[in-house]
Short mmCIF file of C-alpha atoms and ligand atoms in Angstrom, two decimals:
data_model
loop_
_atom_site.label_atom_id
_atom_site.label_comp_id
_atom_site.label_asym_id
_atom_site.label_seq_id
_atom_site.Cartn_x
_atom_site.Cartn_y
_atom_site.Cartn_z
CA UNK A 284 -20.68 -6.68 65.72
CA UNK A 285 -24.52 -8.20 65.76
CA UNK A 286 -25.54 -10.48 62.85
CA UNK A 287 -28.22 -6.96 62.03
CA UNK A 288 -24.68 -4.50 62.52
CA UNK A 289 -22.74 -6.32 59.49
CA UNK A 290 -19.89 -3.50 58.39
CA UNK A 291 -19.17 -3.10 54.18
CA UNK A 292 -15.79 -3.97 53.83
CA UNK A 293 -13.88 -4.30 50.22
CA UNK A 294 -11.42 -7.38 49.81
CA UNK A 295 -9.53 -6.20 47.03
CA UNK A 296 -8.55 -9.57 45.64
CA UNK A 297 -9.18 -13.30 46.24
CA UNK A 298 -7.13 -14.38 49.47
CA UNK A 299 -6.73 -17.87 50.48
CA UNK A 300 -10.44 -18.86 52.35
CA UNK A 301 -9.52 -19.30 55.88
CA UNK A 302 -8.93 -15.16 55.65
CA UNK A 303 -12.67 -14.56 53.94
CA UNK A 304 -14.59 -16.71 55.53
CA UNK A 305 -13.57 -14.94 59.33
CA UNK A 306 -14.37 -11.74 57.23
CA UNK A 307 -17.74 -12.73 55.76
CA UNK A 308 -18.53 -13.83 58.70
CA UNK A 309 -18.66 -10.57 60.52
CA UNK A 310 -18.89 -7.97 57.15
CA UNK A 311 -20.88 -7.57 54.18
CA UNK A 312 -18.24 -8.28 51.66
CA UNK A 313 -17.30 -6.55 48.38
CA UNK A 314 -14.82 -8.59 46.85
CA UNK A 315 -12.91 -8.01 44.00
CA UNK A 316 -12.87 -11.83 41.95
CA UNK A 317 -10.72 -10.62 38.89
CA UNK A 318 -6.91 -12.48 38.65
CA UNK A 319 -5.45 -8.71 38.06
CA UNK A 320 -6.22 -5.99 40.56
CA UNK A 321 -8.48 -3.19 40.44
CA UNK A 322 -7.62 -0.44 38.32
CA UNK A 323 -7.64 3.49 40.17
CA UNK A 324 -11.62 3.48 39.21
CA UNK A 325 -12.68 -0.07 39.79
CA UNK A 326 -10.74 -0.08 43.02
CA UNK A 327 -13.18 3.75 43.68
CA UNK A 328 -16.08 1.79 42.95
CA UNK A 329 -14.99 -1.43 45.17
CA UNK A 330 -14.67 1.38 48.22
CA UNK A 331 -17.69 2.95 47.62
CA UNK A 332 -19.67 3.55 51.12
CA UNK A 333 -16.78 0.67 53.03
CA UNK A 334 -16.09 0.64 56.21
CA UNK A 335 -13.13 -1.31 55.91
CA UNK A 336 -10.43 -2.34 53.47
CA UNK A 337 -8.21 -5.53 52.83
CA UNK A 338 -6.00 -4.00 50.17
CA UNK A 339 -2.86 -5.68 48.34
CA UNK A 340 -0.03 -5.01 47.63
CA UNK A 341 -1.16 -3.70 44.45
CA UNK A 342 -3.63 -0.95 45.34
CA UNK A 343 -2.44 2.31 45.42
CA UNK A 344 -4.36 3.95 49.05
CA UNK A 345 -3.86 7.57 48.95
CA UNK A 346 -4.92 10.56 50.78
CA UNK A 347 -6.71 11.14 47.39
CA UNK A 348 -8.76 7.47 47.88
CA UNK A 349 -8.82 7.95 51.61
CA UNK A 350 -10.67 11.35 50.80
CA UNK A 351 -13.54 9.98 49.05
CA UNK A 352 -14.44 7.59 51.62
CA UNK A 353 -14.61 9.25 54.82
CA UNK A 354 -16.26 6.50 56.95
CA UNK A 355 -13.46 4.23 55.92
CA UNK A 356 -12.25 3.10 59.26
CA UNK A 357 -9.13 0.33 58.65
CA UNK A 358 -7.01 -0.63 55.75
CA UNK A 359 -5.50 -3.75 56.14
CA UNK A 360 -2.56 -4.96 54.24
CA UNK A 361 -2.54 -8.46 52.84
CA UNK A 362 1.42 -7.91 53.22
CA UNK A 363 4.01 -6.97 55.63
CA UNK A 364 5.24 -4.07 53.30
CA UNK A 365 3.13 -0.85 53.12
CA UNK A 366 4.16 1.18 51.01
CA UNK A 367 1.17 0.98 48.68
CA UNK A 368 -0.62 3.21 51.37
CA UNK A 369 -0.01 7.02 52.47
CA UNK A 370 0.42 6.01 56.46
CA UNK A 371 0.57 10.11 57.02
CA UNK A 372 -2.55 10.68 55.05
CA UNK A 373 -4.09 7.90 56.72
CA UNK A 374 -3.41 8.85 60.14
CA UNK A 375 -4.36 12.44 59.71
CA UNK A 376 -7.81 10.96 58.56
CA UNK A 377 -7.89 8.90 61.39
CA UNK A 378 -7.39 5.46 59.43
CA UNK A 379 -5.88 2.63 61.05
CA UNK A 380 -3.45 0.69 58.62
CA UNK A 381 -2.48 -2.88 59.45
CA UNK A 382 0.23 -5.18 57.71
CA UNK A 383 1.34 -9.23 58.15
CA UNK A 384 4.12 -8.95 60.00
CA UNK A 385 5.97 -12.42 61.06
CA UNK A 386 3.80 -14.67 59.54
CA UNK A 387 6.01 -14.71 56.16
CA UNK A 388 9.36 -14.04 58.05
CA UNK A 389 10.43 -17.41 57.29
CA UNK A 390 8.98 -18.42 53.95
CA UNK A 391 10.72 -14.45 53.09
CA UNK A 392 13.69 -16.31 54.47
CA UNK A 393 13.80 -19.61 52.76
CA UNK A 394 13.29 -18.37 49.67
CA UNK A 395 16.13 -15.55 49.64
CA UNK A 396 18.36 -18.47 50.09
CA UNK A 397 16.61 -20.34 46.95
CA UNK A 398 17.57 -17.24 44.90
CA UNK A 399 21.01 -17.08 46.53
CA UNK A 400 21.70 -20.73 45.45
CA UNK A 401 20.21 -20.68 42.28
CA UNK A 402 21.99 -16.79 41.30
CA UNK A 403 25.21 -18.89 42.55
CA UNK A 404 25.32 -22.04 41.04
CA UNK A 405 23.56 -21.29 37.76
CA UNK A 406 21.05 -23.47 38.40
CA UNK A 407 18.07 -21.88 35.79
CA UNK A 408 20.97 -21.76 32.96
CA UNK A 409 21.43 -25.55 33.76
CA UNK A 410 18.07 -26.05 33.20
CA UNK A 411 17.55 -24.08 30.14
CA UNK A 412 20.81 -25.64 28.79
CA UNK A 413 19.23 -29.20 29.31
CA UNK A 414 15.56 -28.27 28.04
CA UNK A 415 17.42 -27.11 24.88
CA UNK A 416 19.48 -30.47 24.08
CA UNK A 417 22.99 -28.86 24.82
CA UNK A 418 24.00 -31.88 27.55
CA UNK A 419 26.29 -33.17 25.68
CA UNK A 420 28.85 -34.58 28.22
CA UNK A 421 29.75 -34.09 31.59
CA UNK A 422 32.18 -30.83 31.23
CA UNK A 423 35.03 -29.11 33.67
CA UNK A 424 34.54 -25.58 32.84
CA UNK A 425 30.59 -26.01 32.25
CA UNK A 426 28.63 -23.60 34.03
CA UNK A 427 30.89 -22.49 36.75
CA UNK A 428 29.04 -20.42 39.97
CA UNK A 429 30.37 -19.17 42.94
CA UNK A 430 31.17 -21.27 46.33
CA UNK A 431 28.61 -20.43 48.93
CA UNK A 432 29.99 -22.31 51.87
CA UNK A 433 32.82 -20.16 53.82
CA UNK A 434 31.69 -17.12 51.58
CA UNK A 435 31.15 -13.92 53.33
CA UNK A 436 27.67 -12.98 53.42
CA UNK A 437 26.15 -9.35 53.77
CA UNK A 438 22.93 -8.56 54.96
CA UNK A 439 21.29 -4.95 54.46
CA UNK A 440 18.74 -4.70 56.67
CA UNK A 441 18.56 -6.46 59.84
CA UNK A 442 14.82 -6.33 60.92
CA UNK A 443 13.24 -10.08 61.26
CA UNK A 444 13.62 -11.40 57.81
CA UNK A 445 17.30 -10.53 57.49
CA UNK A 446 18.03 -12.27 61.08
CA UNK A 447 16.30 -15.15 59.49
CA UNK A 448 18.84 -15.16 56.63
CA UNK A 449 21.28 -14.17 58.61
CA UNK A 450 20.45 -17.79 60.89
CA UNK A 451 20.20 -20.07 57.96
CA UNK A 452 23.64 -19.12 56.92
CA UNK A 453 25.22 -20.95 60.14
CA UNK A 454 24.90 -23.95 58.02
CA UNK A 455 26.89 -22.72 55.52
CA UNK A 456 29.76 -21.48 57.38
CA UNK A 457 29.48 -17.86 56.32
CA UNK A 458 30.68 -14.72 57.87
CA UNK A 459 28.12 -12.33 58.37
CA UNK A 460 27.74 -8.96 58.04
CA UNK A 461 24.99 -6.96 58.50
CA UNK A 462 23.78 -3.27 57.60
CA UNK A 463 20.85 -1.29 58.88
CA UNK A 464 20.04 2.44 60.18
CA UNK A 465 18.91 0.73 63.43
CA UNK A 466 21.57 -1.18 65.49
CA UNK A 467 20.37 -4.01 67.32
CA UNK A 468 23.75 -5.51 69.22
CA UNK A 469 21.85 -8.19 71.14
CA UNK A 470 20.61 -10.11 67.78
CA UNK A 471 24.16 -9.39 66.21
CA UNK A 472 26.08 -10.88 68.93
CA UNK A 473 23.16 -13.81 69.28
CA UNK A 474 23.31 -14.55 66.07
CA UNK A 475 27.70 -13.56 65.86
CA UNK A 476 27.40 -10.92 62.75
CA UNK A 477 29.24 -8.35 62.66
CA UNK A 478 28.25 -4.88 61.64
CA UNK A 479 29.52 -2.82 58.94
CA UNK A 480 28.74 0.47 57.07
CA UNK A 481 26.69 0.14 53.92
CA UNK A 482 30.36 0.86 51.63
CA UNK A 483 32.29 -1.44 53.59
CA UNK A 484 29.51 -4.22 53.59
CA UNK A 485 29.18 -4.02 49.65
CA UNK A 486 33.10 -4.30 49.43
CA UNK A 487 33.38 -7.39 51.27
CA UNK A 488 30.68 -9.22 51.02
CA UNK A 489 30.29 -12.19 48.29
CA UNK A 490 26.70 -12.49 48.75
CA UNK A 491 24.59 -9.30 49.09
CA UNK A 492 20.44 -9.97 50.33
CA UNK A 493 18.60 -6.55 50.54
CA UNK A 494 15.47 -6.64 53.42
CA UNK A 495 14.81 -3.08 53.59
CA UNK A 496 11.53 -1.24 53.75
CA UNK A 497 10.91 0.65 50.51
CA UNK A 498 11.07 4.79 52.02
CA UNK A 499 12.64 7.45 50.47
CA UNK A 500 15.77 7.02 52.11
CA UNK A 501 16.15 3.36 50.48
CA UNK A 502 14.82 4.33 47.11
CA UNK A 503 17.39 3.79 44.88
CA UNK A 504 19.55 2.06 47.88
CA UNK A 505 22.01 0.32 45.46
CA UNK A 506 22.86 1.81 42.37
CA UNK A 507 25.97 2.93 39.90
CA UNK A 508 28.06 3.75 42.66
CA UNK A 509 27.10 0.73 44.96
CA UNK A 510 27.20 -1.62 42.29
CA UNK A 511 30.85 -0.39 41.29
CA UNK A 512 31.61 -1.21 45.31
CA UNK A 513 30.89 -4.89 44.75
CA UNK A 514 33.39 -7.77 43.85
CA UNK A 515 32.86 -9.10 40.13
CA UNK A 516 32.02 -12.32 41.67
CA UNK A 517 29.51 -10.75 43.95
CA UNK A 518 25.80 -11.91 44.10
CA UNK A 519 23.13 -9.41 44.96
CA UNK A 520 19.59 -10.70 46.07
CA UNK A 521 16.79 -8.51 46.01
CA UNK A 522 13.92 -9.89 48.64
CA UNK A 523 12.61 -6.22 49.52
CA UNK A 524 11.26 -3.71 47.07
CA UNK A 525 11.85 -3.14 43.18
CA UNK A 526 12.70 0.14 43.93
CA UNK A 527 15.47 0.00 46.49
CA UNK A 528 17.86 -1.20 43.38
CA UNK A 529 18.24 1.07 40.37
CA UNK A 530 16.77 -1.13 37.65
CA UNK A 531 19.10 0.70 34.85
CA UNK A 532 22.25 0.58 36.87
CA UNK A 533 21.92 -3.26 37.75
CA UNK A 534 21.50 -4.26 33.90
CA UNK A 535 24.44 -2.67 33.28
CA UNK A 536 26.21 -4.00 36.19
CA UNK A 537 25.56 -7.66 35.35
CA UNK A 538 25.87 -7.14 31.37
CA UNK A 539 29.25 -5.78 32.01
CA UNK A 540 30.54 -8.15 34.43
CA UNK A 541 30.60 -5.84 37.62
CA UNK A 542 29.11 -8.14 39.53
CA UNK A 543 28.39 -11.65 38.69
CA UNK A 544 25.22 -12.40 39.22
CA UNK A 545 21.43 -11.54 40.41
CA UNK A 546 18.29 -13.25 42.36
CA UNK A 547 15.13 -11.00 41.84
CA UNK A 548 11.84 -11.83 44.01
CA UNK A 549 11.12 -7.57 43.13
CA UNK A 550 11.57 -5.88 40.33
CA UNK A 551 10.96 -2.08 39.09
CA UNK A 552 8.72 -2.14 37.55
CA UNK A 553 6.58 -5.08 38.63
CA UNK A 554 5.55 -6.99 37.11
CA UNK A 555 8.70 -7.08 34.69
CA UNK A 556 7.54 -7.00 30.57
CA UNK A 557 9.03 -10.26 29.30
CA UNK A 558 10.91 -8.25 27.20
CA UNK A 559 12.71 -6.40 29.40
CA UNK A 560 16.80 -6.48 29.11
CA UNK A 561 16.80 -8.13 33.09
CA UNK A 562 14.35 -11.12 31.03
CA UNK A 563 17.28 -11.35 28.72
CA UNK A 564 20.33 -11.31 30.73
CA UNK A 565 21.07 -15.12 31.70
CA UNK A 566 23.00 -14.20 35.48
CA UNK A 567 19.64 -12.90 36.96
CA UNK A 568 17.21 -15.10 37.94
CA UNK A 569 13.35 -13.59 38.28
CA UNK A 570 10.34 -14.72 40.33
CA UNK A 571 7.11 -12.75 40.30
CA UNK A 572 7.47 -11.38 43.85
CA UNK A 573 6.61 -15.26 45.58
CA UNK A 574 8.77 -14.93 48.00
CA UNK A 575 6.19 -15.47 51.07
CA UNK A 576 4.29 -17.92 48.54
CA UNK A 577 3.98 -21.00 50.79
CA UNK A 578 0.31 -22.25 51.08
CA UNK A 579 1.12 -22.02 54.83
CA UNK A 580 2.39 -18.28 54.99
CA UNK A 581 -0.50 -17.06 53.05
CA UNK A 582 -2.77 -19.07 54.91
CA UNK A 583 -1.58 -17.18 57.96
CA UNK A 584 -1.59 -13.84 56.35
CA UNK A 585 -5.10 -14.13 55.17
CA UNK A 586 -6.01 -14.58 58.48
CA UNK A 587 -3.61 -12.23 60.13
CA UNK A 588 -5.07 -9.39 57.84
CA UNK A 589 -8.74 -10.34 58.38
CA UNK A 590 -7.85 -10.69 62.15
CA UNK A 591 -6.75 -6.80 61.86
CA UNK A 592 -9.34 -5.57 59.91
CA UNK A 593 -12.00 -7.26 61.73
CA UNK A 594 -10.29 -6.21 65.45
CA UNK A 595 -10.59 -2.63 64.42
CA UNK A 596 -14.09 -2.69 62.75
CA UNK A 597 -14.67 -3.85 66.48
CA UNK A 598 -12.87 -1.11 68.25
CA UNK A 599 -10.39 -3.37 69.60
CA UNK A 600 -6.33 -3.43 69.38
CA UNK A 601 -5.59 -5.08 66.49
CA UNK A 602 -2.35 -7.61 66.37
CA UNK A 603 -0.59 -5.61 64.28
CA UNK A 604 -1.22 -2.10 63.30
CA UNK A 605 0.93 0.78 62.30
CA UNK A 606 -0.15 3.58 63.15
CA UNK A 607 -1.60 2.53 66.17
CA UNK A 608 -2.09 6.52 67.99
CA UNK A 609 -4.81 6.33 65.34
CA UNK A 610 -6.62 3.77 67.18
CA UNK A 611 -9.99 4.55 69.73
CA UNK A 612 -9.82 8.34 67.57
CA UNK A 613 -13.12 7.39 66.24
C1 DGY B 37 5.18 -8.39 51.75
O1 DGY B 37 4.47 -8.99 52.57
O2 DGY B 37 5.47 -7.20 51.87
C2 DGY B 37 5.71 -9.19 50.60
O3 DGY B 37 6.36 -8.43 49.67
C3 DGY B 37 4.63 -10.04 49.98
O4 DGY B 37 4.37 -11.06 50.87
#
């Protein structure tokens, strides 16, 4: 691209500056500078006559947005999760979508363990309980958790993030088991987990981590019926999507004592209203979807999803696209 040949493209929210400044300087930017994203018309407007997209998480790309924009050429994902965009609709149009994929891996990683050990041993009821003047002495029964070394750990989906749990649980001397539609019996016997059907999984395991990709088929992946699968002193981790657990049927599994406890990086909906009953209930511990918040991993994604965007705009391979027969169409 000459200095005189300088694309439109829309950043759809403020990323960390290595990833704009290798956009702006190759593209005209549109940026959008608010703290919340775009609503449906703003994020029309933002589009308007680009050639090129760095979305979020947050913006909803249909066939409907793709539509009005026909010169649109790339929409790159500031994430490693896509399911804000219509892939179908976007490859019938001829638009290249790109995503992050293993630059957050780890961070993903590190901080499903965080909410493990902190759904396990209680550890944002001990803090409450001190910020509110309850220490009173050092007590025997005083906010018990579960053990988490020698536990049996189950991990649904076992694409790179869930090996990465999977790995960090060697120091804790867990079994492992792991469940996903794809087998991949190298990595399980490299990493020595063993397989096991979704049921059988939720019925053994003492930990639970989900790491699926939200589709249709995982929509909804754990709900009454799961949930009445799981040990009462079971610990379910949701690092994937909100909806891949039934909202409604995990309340009432952890208000009733089905299982004992929950670590939530995604929630449905997202964000979650303060006053929602999952706010309320003192086993599940919430974090606004930070799990790949390092200042390292979103370094790298910023510049990972420029890298795309910019790669394409260029009509070269981008490092990581997915829907790459769309690529060279146009
Ligand atoms: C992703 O990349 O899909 C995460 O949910 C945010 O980093």
């Amino acid at each position: 691209m000459s200095r005189s040949d300088r694309p439109l493209v829309a950043v759809t929210r403020v990323i960390p500056q290595a990833g704009l400044d290798l956009v702006r300087e190759a593209c005209e930017v549109r940026l959008w500078a608010g703290d919340l994203p775009p609503s449906a018309a703003q994020l029309a407007d933002l589009l308007r006559g680009c050639e090129g997209a760095l979305t979020l998480l947050t913006d909803t790309i249909d066939g409907a947005v793709l539509d009005r924009e026909p010169q649109l050429r790339v929409v790159s994902n500031f994430a490693v999760g896509y399911d804000n965009v219509d892939v179908p609709a976007a490859t019938e149009r001829g638009v290249a979508v790109c995503n992050t994929p293993g630059v957050l891996t780890a961070a993903t990683a590190d901080a499903t363990w965080s909410l493990l050990m902190a759904a396990a041993r209680r550890v944002v009821e001990g803090v409450d309980y001190v910020r509110a003047g309850k220490w009173q002495t050092w007590g025997p029964t005083l906010l018990l958790g579960q053990e988490v070394t020698g536990a049996t750990l189950g991990i649904v989906g076992f694409g790179r993030i869930g090996k990465e749990v999977a790995k960090r649980a060697r120091g804790f001397d867990m079994t492992v088991l792991v469940y996903d539609t794809y087998r991949d019996e190298v990595a399980e016997a490299e990493l020595e987990v063993t397989f096991r059907p979704l049921d059988d999984l939720l019925r053994e395991a003492d930990f639970v981590t989900l790491h699926v990709a939200l589709t249709e088929e995982t929509h909804h992946l754990m709900g009454k019926r799961e949930f009445g699968l799981m040990k009462p002193t079971a610990v379910l981790v949701n690092a994937a999507r909100g909806p891949v657990v039934d909202t409604d049927a995990l309340v009432a599994a952890l208000r009733d004592g089905e299982i004992f406890a929950a670590g939530l990086d995604v929630t449905d909906p997202e964000p979650l209203p303060a006053d929602h009953p999952l706010v309320a209930l003192p086993n599940c511990t919430v974090v606004p979807h930070t799990a790949s918040g390092t200042v390292q991993t979103r370094d790298a994604m910023a510049s990972l999803a420029s890298r795309n965007l910019l790669a394409v705009l260029r009509g070269e391979e981008p490092p990581a696209c997915v829907n790459p027969e769309v690529l060279g169409r146009r």
